[in-house]
Each structure stands twice: as C-alpha cells, then as structure tokens.
Coordinates of C-alpha atoms and ligand atoms in Angstrom, one line a residue:
M1 CA 33.9 70.9 69.5
I2 CA 37.5 70.3 70.4
L3 CA 39.8 73.0 71.8
V4 CA 43.2 73.1 70.1
T5 CA 45.9 75.4 71.5
G6 CA 48.8 76.7 69.4
G7 CA 46.8 75.9 66.2
A8 CA 48.4 78.7 64.2
G9 CA 51.9 77.1 64.6
F10 CA 53.6 74.5 62.5
I11 CA 52.2 71.3 63.9
G12 CA 49.0 72.7 65.4
G13 CA 48.2 74.4 62.1
N14 CA 48.7 71.2 60.1
F15 CA 46.6 69.3 62.7
V16 CA 43.7 71.8 62.4
L17 CA 43.8 71.7 58.6
D18 CA 43.8 67.8 58.7
W19 CA 41.1 67.6 61.3
L20 CA 38.7 69.9 59.5
S21 CA 39.3 68.2 56.1
V22 CA 37.3 65.3 57.5
P23 CA 33.6 66.5 57.3
S24 CA 32.4 64.2 60.1
N25 CA 34.9 65.6 62.7
E26 CA 33.8 68.1 65.3
G27 CA 34.5 71.8 64.9
V28 CA 37.7 73.4 66.4
I29 CA 38.2 76.3 68.7
N30 CA 41.7 77.4 68.0
L31 CA 43.4 79.3 70.9
D32 CA 46.7 80.9 69.9
K33 CA 48.7 83.8 71.2
L34 CA 50.2 84.5 67.7
T35 CA 53.7 84.8 68.9
Y36 CA 56.4 85.1 66.1
A37 CA 55.7 81.4 65.4
G38 CA 52.0 81.7 65.0
N39 CA 50.7 82.5 61.5
L40 CA 47.1 83.0 60.4
A41 CA 48.2 82.6 56.8
T42 CA 48.6 78.9 57.5
L43 CA 44.8 78.9 58.3
A44 CA 43.8 81.1 55.4
S45 CA 41.8 78.2 53.7
L46 CA 39.5 78.1 56.8
K47 CA 38.6 81.8 56.7
D48 CA 34.9 81.1 55.8
D49 CA 34.7 77.7 57.6
P50 CA 32.1 77.9 60.3
H51 CA 33.7 74.8 62.0
H52 CA 36.8 76.8 62.8
I53 CA 36.7 79.5 65.6
F54 CA 40.0 81.3 66.0
V55 CA 40.6 83.0 69.3
H56 CA 43.7 85.2 69.8
G57 CA 44.8 84.6 73.3
D58 CA 47.1 83.0 75.8
I59 CA 46.8 79.6 77.5
G60 CA 48.0 81.4 80.6
D61 CA 44.9 83.6 80.6
K62 CA 42.7 81.9 83.2
E63 CA 39.6 83.9 82.6
L64 CA 39.7 83.5 78.8
V65 CA 40.3 79.8 79.0
A66 CA 37.5 79.3 81.5
K67 CA 35.2 81.3 79.4
L68 CA 36.0 79.4 76.2
L69 CA 35.4 76.1 78.0
K70 CA 32.1 77.2 79.4
E71 CA 30.9 78.6 76.2
H72 CA 31.9 75.8 73.8
Q73 CA 31.9 72.7 76.0
P74 CA 34.7 70.9 74.1
R75 CA 34.9 67.2 74.5
A76 CA 38.7 67.3 74.3
I77 CA 41.7 69.7 74.5
V78 CA 44.8 69.2 72.4
N79 CA 47.6 71.3 73.7
F80 CA 50.2 72.2 71.1
A81 CA 50.9 75.8 72.5
A82 CA 54.5 76.2 73.4
E83 CA 57.7 78.0 72.8
S84 CA 59.4 75.4 70.6
H85 CA 62.9 76.5 69.4
V86 CA 65.9 75.2 71.3
D87 CA 68.2 78.0 70.1
R88 CA 65.8 80.7 71.3
S89 CA 65.5 79.0 74.7
I90 CA 69.3 79.3 75.0
H91 CA 69.2 83.0 74.3
G92 CA 66.3 83.6 76.7
S93 CA 64.3 81.0 78.6
A94 CA 61.6 83.2 80.4
E95 CA 58.9 82.7 77.8
F96 CA 59.6 79.0 77.8
V97 CA 59.0 78.8 81.5
N98 CA 55.9 81.1 81.2
T99 CA 54.2 79.3 78.4
N100 CA 55.4 75.7 78.6
I101 CA 55.2 75.3 82.3
V102 CA 53.0 78.0 83.8
G103 CA 50.7 78.1 80.8
T104 CA 50.3 74.3 80.8
F105 CA 49.6 74.5 84.5
N106 CA 46.9 77.1 83.9
L107 CA 45.3 75.1 81.1
L108 CA 45.3 72.0 83.3
E109 CA 43.6 73.8 86.2
C110 CA 41.0 75.4 84.0
A111 CA 40.3 72.2 82.3
R112 CA 40.1 70.3 85.6
E113 CA 37.5 72.7 86.9
Y114 CA 35.5 72.5 83.7
W115 CA 35.7 68.6 83.7
N116 CA 34.6 68.5 87.4
E117 CA 31.4 70.2 86.4
L118 CA 30.6 68.0 83.5
D119 CA 27.8 65.4 83.8
G120 CA 28.1 61.6 83.4
S121 CA 28.7 60.9 79.7
A122 CA 30.5 64.2 78.8
K123 CA 32.7 63.7 81.8
K124 CA 33.5 60.1 80.8
V125 CA 34.5 61.0 77.2
F126 CA 36.5 64.1 78.0
R127 CA 40.3 64.0 77.5
F128 CA 43.3 66.4 77.7
H129 CA 45.9 65.5 75.1
H130 CA 49.3 67.0 75.8
V131 CA 51.7 67.2 72.9
S132 CA 55.3 66.8 73.9
T133 CA 58.7 65.9 72.6
D134 CA 61.4 63.2 72.5
E135 CA 63.9 65.8 73.8
V136 CA 62.7 65.2 77.4
Y137 CA 64.6 61.9 77.4
G138 CA 68.0 63.6 76.8
S139 CA 70.7 62.5 74.4
L140 CA 71.7 59.0 73.2
S141 CA 75.1 57.7 72.2
A142 CA 75.6 56.0 68.8
T143 CA 75.0 52.6 70.3
D144 CA 72.1 53.3 72.8
S145 CA 68.7 51.8 72.1
A146 CA 66.0 54.2 70.9
F147 CA 63.9 56.0 73.6
T148 CA 61.0 54.0 74.9
E149 CA 58.2 55.4 77.1
T150 CA 60.0 54.0 80.2
N151 CA 63.3 56.0 79.6
S152 CA 64.0 58.4 82.4
Y153 CA 63.7 62.1 81.8
E154 CA 67.0 63.8 81.3
P155 CA 66.3 67.1 79.5
N156 CA 69.4 69.1 78.6
S157 CA 68.2 72.5 77.2
P158 CA 65.9 75.1 78.7
Y159 CA 63.4 74.2 76.1
S160 CA 63.4 70.4 76.9
A161 CA 63.5 71.1 80.6
S162 CA 60.4 73.3 80.3
K163 CA 58.6 70.6 78.2
A164 CA 59.7 67.9 80.8
A165 CA 58.2 70.0 83.6
S166 CA 54.9 70.3 81.7
D167 CA 54.8 66.5 81.1
H168 CA 55.3 66.0 84.9
L169 CA 52.4 68.3 85.7
V170 CA 50.2 66.5 83.2
R171 CA 51.1 63.1 84.7
A172 CA 50.5 64.4 88.3
W173 CA 47.0 65.7 87.4
F174 CA 46.1 62.2 86.3
H175 CA 47.5 60.5 89.3
T176 CA 46.3 63.0 91.9
Y177 CA 43.0 64.1 90.5
G178 CA 42.1 61.3 88.1
F179 CA 42.0 64.0 85.4
P180 CA 41.8 62.2 82.0
V181 CA 45.1 62.9 80.2
V182 CA 47.2 61.3 77.5
T183 CA 50.7 62.5 76.5
T184 CA 52.6 62.0 73.2
N185 CA 56.3 62.4 72.9
C186 CA 57.3 62.9 69.3
S187 CA 60.5 63.2 67.3
N188 CA 61.5 66.0 64.9
N189 CA 58.8 67.0 62.5
Y190 CA 59.1 68.5 59.1
G191 CA 56.7 69.5 56.3
P192 CA 54.6 72.4 55.1
Y193 CA 54.1 75.6 57.2
H194 CA 57.4 75.0 59.2
F195 CA 58.8 78.3 60.4
P196 CA 62.2 78.8 58.8
E197 CA 64.2 79.0 62.1
K198 CA 64.3 75.2 62.2
L199 CA 66.9 73.2 60.2
I200 CA 64.9 71.9 57.3
P201 CA 63.0 75.0 56.2
L202 CA 66.0 77.2 57.0
A203 CA 68.2 75.1 54.7
I204 CA 65.6 75.2 51.9
L205 CA 65.1 78.9 52.0
N206 CA 68.8 79.8 52.5
A207 CA 69.7 77.6 49.6
L208 CA 67.1 79.3 47.4
N209 CA 68.4 82.7 48.5
G210 CA 72.0 81.9 47.8
K211 CA 72.9 82.1 51.5
P212 CA 75.1 79.8 53.7
L213 CA 73.5 76.6 54.9
P214 CA 74.7 76.6 58.6
I215 CA 75.7 73.3 60.1
Y216 CA 76.4 73.3 63.8
G217 CA 79.6 71.6 64.9
D218 CA 80.5 68.5 62.9
G219 CA 77.0 68.0 61.5
Q220 CA 77.0 64.4 62.8
Q221 CA 74.2 65.0 65.3
I222 CA 71.3 62.6 64.6
R223 CA 67.6 63.4 64.6
D224 CA 64.7 61.0 63.9
W225 CA 62.5 62.7 61.3
L226 CA 58.7 62.4 61.0
Y227 CA 56.5 64.0 58.3
V228 CA 54.1 66.4 60.1
G229 CA 51.0 64.7 58.5
D230 CA 52.1 61.5 60.2
H231 CA 52.4 63.2 63.6
C232 CA 48.8 64.5 63.1
S233 CA 47.5 61.0 62.3
A234 CA 49.2 59.6 65.3
I235 CA 47.6 62.3 67.6
R236 CA 44.2 61.5 66.1
E237 CA 44.7 57.8 67.0
V238 CA 45.8 58.5 70.5
L239 CA 43.1 61.0 71.1
D240 CA 40.6 58.5 69.9
K241 CA 41.9 55.2 71.4
G242 CA 44.8 56.0 73.7
K243 CA 44.6 54.8 77.3
L244 CA 44.2 57.5 79.9
G245 CA 47.2 58.3 81.9
E246 CA 49.5 56.7 79.3
T247 CA 52.3 58.2 77.3
Y248 CA 53.0 57.2 73.7
N249 CA 56.2 57.8 71.7
I250 CA 55.7 58.9 68.1
G251 CA 58.5 58.7 65.6
G252 CA 59.3 58.0 61.9
W253 CA 62.1 55.3 62.2
N254 CA 64.2 57.8 60.1
E255 CA 67.4 58.6 61.9
K256 CA 69.6 60.9 59.9
A257 CA 72.7 63.0 60.6
N258 CA 72.1 66.7 60.1
I259 CA 74.7 67.0 57.3
D260 CA 73.0 64.2 55.4
V261 CA 69.6 65.9 55.7
V262 CA 71.0 69.1 54.3
K263 CA 72.8 67.3 51.5
T264 CA 69.5 65.5 50.6
I265 CA 67.8 68.9 50.4
C266 CA 70.5 70.2 48.1
A267 CA 70.2 67.2 45.8
I268 CA 66.4 67.7 45.5
L269 CA 66.9 71.4 44.8
D270 CA 69.7 70.6 42.2
E271 CA 67.1 68.5 40.4
L272 CA 64.0 70.7 40.8
K273 CA 65.5 74.2 40.7
P274 CA 69.0 73.9 39.2
L275 CA 71.4 76.8 39.7
A276 CA 72.0 78.8 36.5
D277 CA 75.8 78.4 36.8
G278 CA 75.5 74.6 37.0
K279 CA 76.9 74.4 40.5
S280 CA 75.3 72.4 43.3
Y281 CA 73.6 73.9 46.4
V282 CA 76.0 71.7 48.4
D283 CA 78.6 74.4 47.9
Q284 CA 76.6 76.7 50.2
I285 CA 77.1 74.4 53.2
T286 CA 79.0 76.2 55.9
Y287 CA 80.1 74.7 59.3
V288 CA 79.4 77.1 62.2
K289 CA 79.8 77.2 65.9
D290 CA 78.0 74.4 67.7
R291 CA 74.9 74.8 69.8
P292 CA 75.7 74.9 73.5
G293 CA 74.8 71.6 75.1
H294 CA 73.9 70.2 71.7
D295 CA 72.2 66.8 72.1
R296 CA 74.0 64.2 70.0
R297 CA 71.4 61.8 69.0
Y298 CA 67.6 61.3 69.4
A299 CA 65.8 58.1 68.3
I300 CA 62.3 57.1 69.0
D301 CA 61.0 53.6 69.5
A302 CA 57.4 54.0 68.5
S303 CA 56.5 50.3 68.8
K304 CA 54.0 50.8 71.6
L305 CA 51.9 53.0 69.4
E306 CA 52.1 50.4 66.6
R307 CA 51.4 47.5 68.9
E308 CA 48.5 49.0 70.9
L309 CA 46.9 51.3 68.4
G310 CA 48.0 50.1 65.0
W311 CA 49.7 53.3 64.0
R312 CA 52.6 53.5 61.5
P313 CA 53.9 56.5 59.6
F314 CA 52.8 56.8 56.0
E315 CA 55.7 58.8 54.6
T316 CA 59.3 57.6 54.3
F317 CA 62.0 60.3 54.7
D318 CA 62.5 60.2 50.9
T319 CA 58.9 60.9 50.1
G320 CA 58.3 63.4 52.9
I321 CA 61.3 65.5 52.2
R322 CA 60.6 65.7 48.5
K323 CA 57.0 66.8 49.2
T324 CA 58.3 69.4 51.7
V325 CA 60.9 70.9 49.3
K326 CA 58.2 71.1 46.6
W327 CA 55.8 72.8 49.0
Y328 CA 58.3 75.5 49.7
L329 CA 58.9 76.0 46.0
D330 CA 55.2 76.3 45.4
N331 CA 54.3 78.6 48.3
P332 CA 56.3 81.9 47.9
V333 CA 53.4 84.0 49.3
W334 CA 53.3 82.1 52.6
I335 CA 57.1 82.4 52.8
E336 CA 57.0 86.1 52.1
G337 CA 54.6 86.5 55.0
V338 CA 56.9 84.8 57.6
V339 CA 60.3 86.3 56.7
S340 CA 59.5 89.6 58.4
G341 CA 61.8 92.0 60.2
S342 CA 61.7 90.1 63.4
Y343 CA 62.7 86.9 61.6
R344 CA 65.7 88.8 60.0
D345 CA 66.6 90.1 63.5
W346 CA 66.6 86.5 64.8
L347 CA 68.9 85.3 62.0
S348 CA 71.4 88.0 62.7
K349 CA 71.3 87.4 66.4
Q350 CA 71.9 83.6 66.0
Y351 CA 74.2 83.4 63.0
N352 CA 76.3 86.6 62.9
Ligands
NAD1 P1 55.6 76.3 66.8 O1 56.5 77.2 67.5 O2 55.6 76.3 65.3 O3 54.1 76.8 67.2 C1 53.7 77.1 68.5 C2 52.4 77.8 68.5 O4 52.0 78.1 69.8 C3 52.4 79.2 67.8 O5 51.3 79.3 66.9 C4 52.4 80.2 68.9 O6 51.7 81.4 68.6 C5 51.5 79.4 69.9 N1 51.7 79.9 71.3 C6 52.9 80.1 71.9 N2 52.7 80.5 73.2 C7 51.4 80.5 73.4 C8 50.6 80.8 74.5 N3 51.1 81.2 75.7 N4 49.2 80.7 74.4 C9 48.7 80.3 73.2 N5 49.4 80.0 72.1 C10 50.8 80.1 72.2 O7 55.7 74.9 67.4 P2 55.5 73.5 66.8 O8 56.7 73.1 66.1 O9 54.2 73.5 65.9 O10 55.2 72.6 68.1 C11 54.0 72.3 68.6 C12 54.1 71.5 69.8 O11 54.7 70.2 69.5 C13 55.0 72.0 70.9 O12 54.4 71.8 72.1 C14 56.3 71.3 70.7 O13 57.0 71.2 72.0 C15 55.8 70.0 70.2 N6 56.7 69.2 69.4 C16 57.3 69.8 68.3 C17 58.1 69.1 67.5 C18 58.8 69.7 66.2 O14 59.6 69.0 65.6 N7 58.4 70.9 65.8 C19 58.4 67.7 67.8 C20 57.8 67.1 68.9 C21 56.9 67.9 69.7
DAU2 O1 63.0 66.3 68.7 C1 61.9 67.1 68.7 C2 62.2 68.6 68.7 O2 62.7 68.9 67.4 C3 61.1 69.5 69.0 O3 60.7 69.2 70.4 C4 61.5 71.0 68.9 O4 60.4 71.8 69.1 C5 62.0 71.2 67.5 O5 62.4 72.5 67.3 C6 63.1 70.2 67.1 O6 64.3 70.5 67.9 P1 65.8 70.4 67.2 O7 66.6 71.3 68.0 O8 66.2 69.0 67.0 O9 65.4 71.1 65.8 P2 66.2 72.1 64.9 O10 65.5 72.1 63.6 O11 66.4 73.4 65.6 O12 67.6 71.4 64.7 C7 67.7 70.1 64.1 C8 69.2 69.8 64.2 O13 69.9 70.6 63.3 C9 69.8 70.0 65.5 O14 70.8 69.0 65.8 C10 70.5 71.3 65.4 C11 70.9 71.4 63.9 N1 70.9 72.7 63.3 C12 69.9 73.5 63.5 C13 69.8 74.8 62.9 C14 68.6 75.7 63.1 C15 72.0 73.1 62.5 O15 73.0 72.3 62.4 N2 72.0 74.3 62.0 C16 71.0 75.2 62.1 O16 71.0 76.3 61.6

C-alpha cells in the first residue's frame, strides 16, 4: 500500500485516480479531512475498487495516523493534505498553520516512529514524499531567472509561509534523523476536478454563468502553468527514483500573464459554447482590487528533474487548457456538487 493524504482534493484526487489506473500499482489508503476543498465525487469511480481505502480524518490526529500506519504498513506516504488557497490564507491563517505546519509535523513524527520499527528491506524502501509549491521562493521580477532548487526561501503570503515551514520540517527530519524524505516544489496546476475558487476554474464557471471574470490588479502577474496529469507523473517519477533528502522543482515551462490565461479561456469558450447574442466572453472580464502582497511572477526551472530523472511535461498550455475547458463543459454534475452554499459564501466574502 501507499498512504496518500489529501487525496480527495484537486491534485491528490487526480493522483489517486492516475495511480489506481495502473493495475500493477499498489493500493491506496486515502486520508482526507474533507474540508470544503475535499470532494468524494472526484473519487466516485473508485467506489467499488478494493484497492482504494478512503479514511475520513485529519493528518493532525496522531492516534489515527499511527493506527493506519500500523494496520496497513504502507511503503510510502505522499503528503498532499493542505490548506491551499492564498486568498483564504489572507482572510484567516489559523487553519493554514494547523494543517500545513502542525499537521505535517504530526505526520512526520508518526511516520518516523513507524519507520523506526520497520525491518531491513521495508525500512530501506520506505519514503515520505512531501508535495510543496514554488510559492516558497517568493516573487520574481520580469528579468530574474526562473526558480531553481537552490533559490532561498522568501515566502510572502500566510499560505506560502506555512508551506515553507513544512518544507523546513521535512528537510530537518532527513538531516537530523535520517528519515527518508523527498520534496517536490511545483508551479500552478490546472485541470479536471479543480475547485472553482482558483483562477482557471473560476473563470470558466463564471463565464458560463454570465458573471464577471475578476482580474486582480493589472492582470500582468505571471504564473507558470502545469497540467495536473503532468504533476502526477512527475510525483510518480520522484517517488520511484528521486534521491533521498533532495528537492525537485516541477514546472510546465508555461509562463503566462493572468489576463492572457483568462482571454485564452474566453476564446476557447467562444468556439465551443458560443453566446447566443454573438458577443465574446471577453466582455465579462472585470478588473478588481488587487490581492494584498500579490506575488508578481513565478517561474520554475525544472531542468534538474529532466536531467536526473528524465521527466518532461506531456501537455503544452494550449492542449492542457483546451482539455480542461472541455472537462468543465462535460461535467455539470461534479460542478453542481461543489458550488454549495459555503462556496457562494466564499465568493461574496472575497469579491463583494
Ligand atoms: P486542495 O485544496 O484542492 O486539496 C487539499 C485536500 O487536503 C482536500 O481534499 C482537503 O480536504 C485535504 N485536507 C486539508 N486539511 C487536511 C487535514 N488536516 N488532514 C487531512 N486532509 C486535509 O489542494 P491542491 O490544490 O490539490 O493541493 C495539494 C497539495 O499540492 C498542497 O499541499 C498544495 O500546497 C500543493 N500544491 C498545489 C498547487 C496548485 O496549483 N494547486 C501547486 C503546487 C503545490
Ligand atoms: O504556484 C503554486 C500555487 O498556485 C499553489 O501553491 C497554490 O496552492 C495554488 O492555489 C496556486 O496559487 P495562486 O495564488 O497562484 O493561484 P490562484 O488560482 O489563486 O491565482 C492565480 C493568479 O490569478 C494569481 O496571480 C491571482 C490571480 N487571480 C486569482 C483569482 C482567484 C485573479 O486575478 N483573480 C481571481 O479571482
């Protein structure tokens, strides 16, 4: 077995589905707290799959984590569980500290105790894969080189500070205890099952619902977009062949300004779902107040991963974004399930 945390979220859910689509892979114990971002509908196709054991719980629950490790004896842990939305971390950071820092600490401690008790070969193969973000490196100017693994940590939001803290804990557990870890720092993901608080799914759904497409500030902030399936394939490579104690950057070589991302979405929707009045979805674009402390530019240099493990992304931005828009058009039932009352409360808190 492998233990996946946060496997009902966007990336964790895609990872579990990908992993279990390969029959020779081990089964998955999926530990998820089912916060507003966790969604069992994402995992509906695994309902009768005996290789998937879903456990509703918190990575901060020491007894539960210790029990799961003892019972299922996983050969690896992949830690996706986190509070992940920068804007929510600005409104309130307590849950970010609880899950991203204290929760990761708890998981590390339980895993270390478990690993200490393993015998020779099981102990040798075990690894803890911590899933992190490029945001820990801070913000780049237009002319700076892309982030490499040796960039210093300069997190700017409560979210990125909490992720940076968790990365430091993971690093320290390797250096101090010899605990077998790998960390990956990935750029912005997009794709199926993405909760529509984030820019790309928000823009798609607002466009379809005739609502404004909110662009923070001048819309010239740059993100480096990676299709979620490529993030999953990179994690599989690192889990399999990554060197213990190392960190690997993962990115798509797709730097785009936010306004261009939203205009691309509008152009695809104009083609696939034209408006009855012949207008373009672009007319719905609305500039709104900027995010406080908004990082200007992220860019990932993923050449270490390519050089050492031979990984390259499969999708370009053009192919990935088209697939993504189509997925949202084809999956109204999943969308209906996530746009609940609490989601509407969030939209009015953030945008009104
Ligand atoms: P998400 O918010 O969609 O999902 C997070 C999942 O974690 C949810 O299912 C939630 O219920 C679960 N969770 C939250 N707190 C928990 C707890 N205490 N115990 C157990 N489960 C808990 O997030 P995501 O976008 O899928 O991101 C997954 C990971 O990847 C995060 O660690 C994030 O920092 C990292 N990351 C995300 C991106 C991105 O673009 N989304 C990019 C790089 C790295
Ligand atoms: O870089 C990796 C990170 O990418 C992950 O670690 C985070 O978990 C993930 O949420 C994402 O963070 P961002 O803040 O970059 O993603 P978001 O989709 O929230 O915003 C993308 C850009 O779009 C950012 O510059 C803010 C802007 N934006 C966002 C929203 C929601 C807008 O202009 N309008 C919006 O309504």
